[in-house]
Amino acid sequence: MPIQYYIALAVTLFSIGVVGVLIRRNAIIVFMCIELMLNAANLLLVAFSKTHQGIAGNVLAGIDGQIFVFFIMVVAAAEVSVGLAIIVMMYRNTHSTDINFLNRLKN
């Protein structure tokens, strides 16, 4: 499959994520959109890694991008646990997941 298809899919996913972060007010949906943008970047890393492997001809030539994606996914898992804990604490305090309520925490 040509690399242009992967690029188009990643750009579409990243664009959906950006629009979701900018427009939505629900903290959980904003959090999911941030993860969607991260996964779009991971998709491009794997696609370019596999393309590089095909050009070089060596089996281990394009594995660097895939290893990097693995470490990004580990960090994303830690981010999810911390982010969900923050969202749960915000819901306990305000009984809402609306991010506009976060302005009240400044006082």
JSON list of C-alpha atoms in Angstrom, two decimals:
[
{"chain": "A", "resi": 1, "resn": "MET", "atom": "CA", "xyz": [0.00, 0.00, 0.00]},
{"chain": "A", "resi": 2, "resn": "PRO", "atom": "CA", "xyz": [1.43, 3.42, -0.86]},
{"chain": "A", "resi": 3, "resn": "ILE", "atom": "CA", "xyz": [2.61, 5.71, 1.93]},
{"chain": "A", "resi": 4, "resn": "GLN", "atom": "CA", "xyz": [0.19, 8.44, 0.79]},
{"chain": "A", "resi": 5, "resn": "TYR", "atom": "CA", "xyz": [-2.75, 6.44, 2.15]},
{"chain": "A", "resi": 6, "resn": "TYR", "atom": "CA", "xyz": [-1.16, 6.28, 5.59]},
{"chain": "A", "resi": 7, "resn": "ILE", "atom": "CA", "xyz": [-0.36, 9.98, 5.48]},
{"chain": "A", "resi": 8, "resn": "ALA", "atom": "CA", "xyz": [-3.93, 10.84, 4.50]},
{"chain": "A", "resi": 9, "resn": "LEU", "atom": "CA", "xyz": [-5.34, 8.66, 7.29]},
{"chain": "A", "resi": 10, "resn": "ALA", "atom": "CA", "xyz": [-2.98, 10.15, 9.88]},
{"chain": "A", "resi": 11, "resn": "VAL", "atom": "CA", "xyz": [-3.78, 13.71, 8.80]},
{"chain": "A", "resi": 12, "resn": "THR", "atom": "CA", "xyz": [-7.50, 12.93, 9.01]},
{"chain": "A", "resi": 13, "resn": "LEU", "atom": "CA", "xyz": [-7.17, 11.43, 12.49]},
{"chain": "A", "resi": 14, "resn": "PHE", "atom": "CA", "xyz": [-5.00, 14.31, 13.69]},
{"chain": "A", "resi": 15, "resn": "SER", "atom": "CA", "xyz": [-7.45, 16.86, 12.28]},
{"chain": "A", "resi": 16, "resn": "ILE", "atom": "CA", "xyz": [-10.38, 15.18, 14.02]},
{"chain": "A", "resi": 17, "resn": "GLY", "atom": "CA", "xyz": [-8.38, 15.29, 17.25]},
{"chain": "A", "resi": 18, "resn": "VAL", "atom": "CA", "xyz": [-7.54, 18.99, 16.89]},
{"chain": "A", "resi": 19, "resn": "VAL", "atom": "CA", "xyz": [-11.15, 19.90, 16.13]},
{"chain": "A", "resi": 20, "resn": "GLY", "atom": "CA", "xyz": [-12.30, 17.85, 19.13]},
{"chain": "A", "resi": 21, "resn": "VAL", "atom": "CA", "xyz": [-9.85, 19.56, 21.48]},
{"chain": "A", "resi": 22, "resn": "LEU", "atom": "CA", "xyz": [-10.78, 23.03, 20.26]},
{"chain": "A", "resi": 23, "resn": "ILE", "atom": "CA", "xyz": [-14.56, 22.62, 20.12]},
{"chain": "A", "resi": 24, "resn": "ARG", "atom": "CA", "xyz": [-15.62, 20.16, 22.82]},
{"chain": "A", "resi": 25, "resn": "ARG", "atom": "CA", "xyz": [-15.99, 21.11, 26.49]},
{"chain": "A", "resi": 26, "resn": "ASN", "atom": "CA", "xyz": [-16.24, 17.64, 28.04]},
{"chain": "A", "resi": 27, "resn": "ALA", "atom": "CA", "xyz": [-12.91, 16.70, 29.66]},
{"chain": "A", "resi": 28, "resn": "ILE", "atom": "CA", "xyz": [-13.19, 13.03, 28.74]},
{"chain": "A", "resi": 29, "resn": "ILE", "atom": "CA", "xyz": [-13.80, 13.78, 25.06]},
{"chain": "A", "resi": 30, "resn": "VAL", "atom": "CA", "xyz": [-10.93, 16.29, 25.01]},
{"chain": "A", "resi": 31, "resn": "PHE", "atom": "CA", "xyz": [-8.72, 13.63, 26.58]},
{"chain": "A", "resi": 32, "resn": "MET", "atom": "CA", "xyz": [-9.74, 11.08, 23.93]},
{"chain": "A", "resi": 33, "resn": "CYS", "atom": "CA", "xyz": [-9.02, 13.60, 21.17]},
{"chain": "A", "resi": 34, "resn": "ILE", "atom": "CA", "xyz": [-5.51, 14.16, 22.55]},
{"chain": "A", "resi": 35, "resn": "GLU", "atom": "CA", "xyz": [-4.95, 10.39, 22.47]},
{"chain": "A", "resi": 36, "resn": "LEU", "atom": "CA", "xyz": [-6.27, 10.32, 18.89]},
{"chain": "A", "resi": 37, "resn": "MET", "atom": "CA", "xyz": [-3.67, 12.90, 17.86]},
{"chain": "A", "resi": 38, "resn": "LEU", "atom": "CA", "xyz": [-0.96, 10.86, 19.57]},
{"chain": "A", "resi": 39, "resn": "ASN", "atom": "CA", "xyz": [-2.05, 7.72, 17.73]},
{"chain": "A", "resi": 40, "resn": "ALA", "atom": "CA", "xyz": [-2.01, 9.58, 14.41]},
{"chain": "A", "resi": 41, "resn": "ALA", "atom": "CA", "xyz": [1.63, 10.44, 15.03]},
{"chain": "A", "resi": 42, "resn": "ASN", "atom": "CA", "xyz": [2.33, 6.81, 15.95]},
{"chain": "A", "resi": 43, "resn": "LEU", "atom": "CA", "xyz": [0.70, 5.65, 12.72]},
{"chain": "A", "resi": 44, "resn": "LEU", "atom": "CA", "xyz": [3.03, 7.87, 10.71]},
{"chain": "A", "resi": 45, "resn": "LEU", "atom": "CA", "xyz": [6.07, 6.65, 12.61]},
{"chain": "A", "resi": 46, "resn": "VAL", "atom": "CA", "xyz": [5.23, 3.02, 11.87]},
{"chain": "A", "resi": 47, "resn": "ALA", "atom": "CA", "xyz": [4.36, 3.75, 8.23]},
{"chain": "A", "resi": 48, "resn": "PHE", "atom": "CA", "xyz": [7.62, 5.59, 7.58]},
{"chain": "A", "resi": 49, "resn": "SER", "atom": "CA", "xyz": [9.50, 2.90, 9.46]},
{"chain": "A", "resi": 50, "resn": "LYS", "atom": "CA", "xyz": [8.07, 0.16, 7.25]},
{"chain": "A", "resi": 51, "resn": "THR", "atom": "CA", "xyz": [8.77, 2.26, 4.14]},
{"chain": "A", "resi": 52, "resn": "HIS", "atom": "CA", "xyz": [12.38, 2.69, 5.21]},
{"chain": "A", "resi": 53, "resn": "GLN", "atom": "CA", "xyz": [12.64, -1.06, 5.77]},
{"chain": "A", "resi": 54, "resn": "GLY", "atom": "CA", "xyz": [11.44, -1.72, 2.23]},
{"chain": "A", "resi": 55, "resn": "ILE", "atom": "CA", "xyz": [14.00, 0.66, 0.73]},
{"chain": "A", "resi": 56, "resn": "ALA", "atom": "CA", "xyz": [17.01, -0.59, 2.69]},
{"chain": "A", "resi": 57, "resn": "GLY", "atom": "CA", "xyz": [16.25, -4.27, 2.19]},
{"chain": "A", "resi": 58, "resn": "ASN", "atom": "CA", "xyz": [17.55, -5.17, 5.66]},
{"chain": "A", "resi": 59, "resn": "VAL", "atom": "CA", "xyz": [15.02, -6.78, 7.98]},
{"chain": "A", "resi": 60, "resn": "LEU", "atom": "CA", "xyz": [16.06, -4.66, 10.98]},
{"chain": "A", "resi": 61, "resn": "ALA", "atom": "CA", "xyz": [16.53, -1.43, 9.00]},
{"chain": "A", "resi": 62, "resn": "GLY", "atom": "CA", "xyz": [13.13, 0.10, 9.79]},
{"chain": "A", "resi": 63, "resn": "ILE", "atom": "CA", "xyz": [12.61, -1.12, 13.33]},
{"chain": "A", "resi": 64, "resn": "ASP", "atom": "CA", "xyz": [13.74, 2.12, 15.00]},
{"chain": "A", "resi": 65, "resn": "GLY", "atom": "CA", "xyz": [10.42, 3.86, 14.43]},
{"chain": "A", "resi": 66, "resn": "GLN", "atom": "CA", "xyz": [8.49, 0.88, 15.77]},
{"chain": "A", "resi": 67, "resn": "ILE", "atom": "CA", "xyz": [10.56, 0.76, 18.94]},
{"chain": "A", "resi": 68, "resn": "PHE", "atom": "CA", "xyz": [10.00, 4.49, 19.38]},
{"chain": "A", "resi": 69, "resn": "VAL", "atom": "CA", "xyz": [6.23, 3.94, 19.00]},
{"chain": "A", "resi": 70, "resn": "PHE", "atom": "CA", "xyz": [6.39, 1.27, 21.71]},
{"chain": "A", "resi": 71, "resn": "PHE", "atom": "CA", "xyz": [7.94, 3.73, 24.16]},
{"chain": "A", "resi": 72, "resn": "ILE", "atom": "CA", "xyz": [5.40, 6.40, 23.18]},
{"chain": "A", "resi": 73, "resn": "MET", "atom": "CA", "xyz": [2.60, 3.94, 23.95]},
{"chain": "A", "resi": 74, "resn": "VAL", "atom": "CA", "xyz": [4.08, 3.21, 27.38]},
{"chain": "A", "resi": 75, "resn": "VAL", "atom": "CA", "xyz": [4.20, 6.94, 28.16]},
{"chain": "A", "resi": 76, "resn": "ALA", "atom": "CA", "xyz": [0.64, 7.32, 26.82]},
{"chain": "A", "resi": 77, "resn": "ALA", "atom": "CA", "xyz": [-0.55, 4.58, 29.20]},
{"chain": "A", "resi": 78, "resn": "ALA", "atom": "CA", "xyz": [0.95, 6.48, 32.12]},
{"chain": "A", "resi": 79, "resn": "GLU", "atom": "CA", "xyz": [-0.64, 9.68, 30.80]},
{"chain": "A", "resi": 80, "resn": "VAL", "atom": "CA", "xyz": [-4.04, 8.00, 30.67]},
{"chain": "A", "resi": 81, "resn": "SER", "atom": "CA", "xyz": [-3.82, 6.87, 34.28]},
{"chain": "A", "resi": 82, "resn": "VAL", "atom": "CA", "xyz": [-2.84, 10.33, 35.53]},
{"chain": "A", "resi": 83, "resn": "GLY", "atom": "CA", "xyz": [-5.33, 12.11, 33.27]},
{"chain": "A", "resi": 84, "resn": "LEU", "atom": "CA", "xyz": [-8.24, 9.92, 34.30]},
{"chain": "A", "resi": 85, "resn": "ALA", "atom": "CA", "xyz": [-7.35, 10.42, 37.96]},
{"chain": "A", "resi": 86, "resn": "ILE", "atom": "CA", "xyz": [-7.47, 14.18, 37.43]},
{"chain": "A", "resi": 87, "resn": "ILE", "atom": "CA", "xyz": [-10.81, 13.92, 35.63]},
{"chain": "A", "resi": 88, "resn": "VAL", "atom": "CA", "xyz": [-12.26, 11.76, 38.44]},
{"chain": "A", "resi": 89, "resn": "MET", "atom": "CA", "xyz": [-11.11, 14.28, 41.08]},
{"chain": "A", "resi": 90, "resn": "MET", "atom": "CA", "xyz": [-12.54, 17.13, 39.02]},
{"chain": "A", "resi": 91, "resn": "TYR", "atom": "CA", "xyz": [-15.87, 15.28, 38.80]},
{"chain": "A", "resi": 92, "resn": "ARG", "atom": "CA", "xyz": [-15.89, 14.68, 42.56]},
{"chain": "A", "resi": 93, "resn": "ASN", "atom": "CA", "xyz": [-15.35, 18.37, 43.27]},
{"chain": "A", "resi": 94, "resn": "THR", "atom": "CA", "xyz": [-17.63, 19.94, 40.66]},
{"chain": "A", "resi": 95, "resn": "HIS", "atom": "CA", "xyz": [-20.03, 17.07, 39.74]},
{"chain": "A", "resi": 96, "resn": "SER", "atom": "CA", "xyz": [-19.34, 17.85, 36.10]},
{"chain": "A", "resi": 97, "resn": "THR", "atom": "CA", "xyz": [-16.70, 17.10, 33.48]},
{"chain": "A", "resi": 98, "resn": "ASP", "atom": "CA", "xyz": [-17.08, 20.50, 31.83]},
{"chain": "A", "resi": 99, "resn": "ILE", "atom": "CA", "xyz": [-13.65, 22.10, 31.43]},
{"chain": "A", "resi": 100, "resn": "ASN", "atom": "CA", "xyz": [-15.08, 25.58, 31.91]},
{"chain": "A", "resi": 101, "resn": "PHE", "atom": "CA", "xyz": [-15.42, 24.76, 35.61]},
{"chain": "A", "resi": 102, "resn": "LEU", "atom": "CA", "xyz": [-11.62, 24.56, 35.85]},
{"chain": "A", "resi": 103, "resn": "ASN", "atom": "CA", "xyz": [-11.50, 28.39, 35.87]},
{"chain": "A", "resi": 104, "resn": "ARG", "atom": "CA", "xyz": [-13.06, 28.25, 39.33]},
{"chain": "A", "resi": 105, "resn": "LEU", "atom": "CA", "xyz": [-9.97, 26.47, 40.68]},
{"chain": "A", "resi": 106, "resn": "LYS", "atom": "CA", "xyz": [-7.90, 29.62, 40.22]},
{"chain": "A", "resi": 107, "resn": "ASN", "atom": "CA", "xyz": [-9.48, 31.31, 43.24]}
]
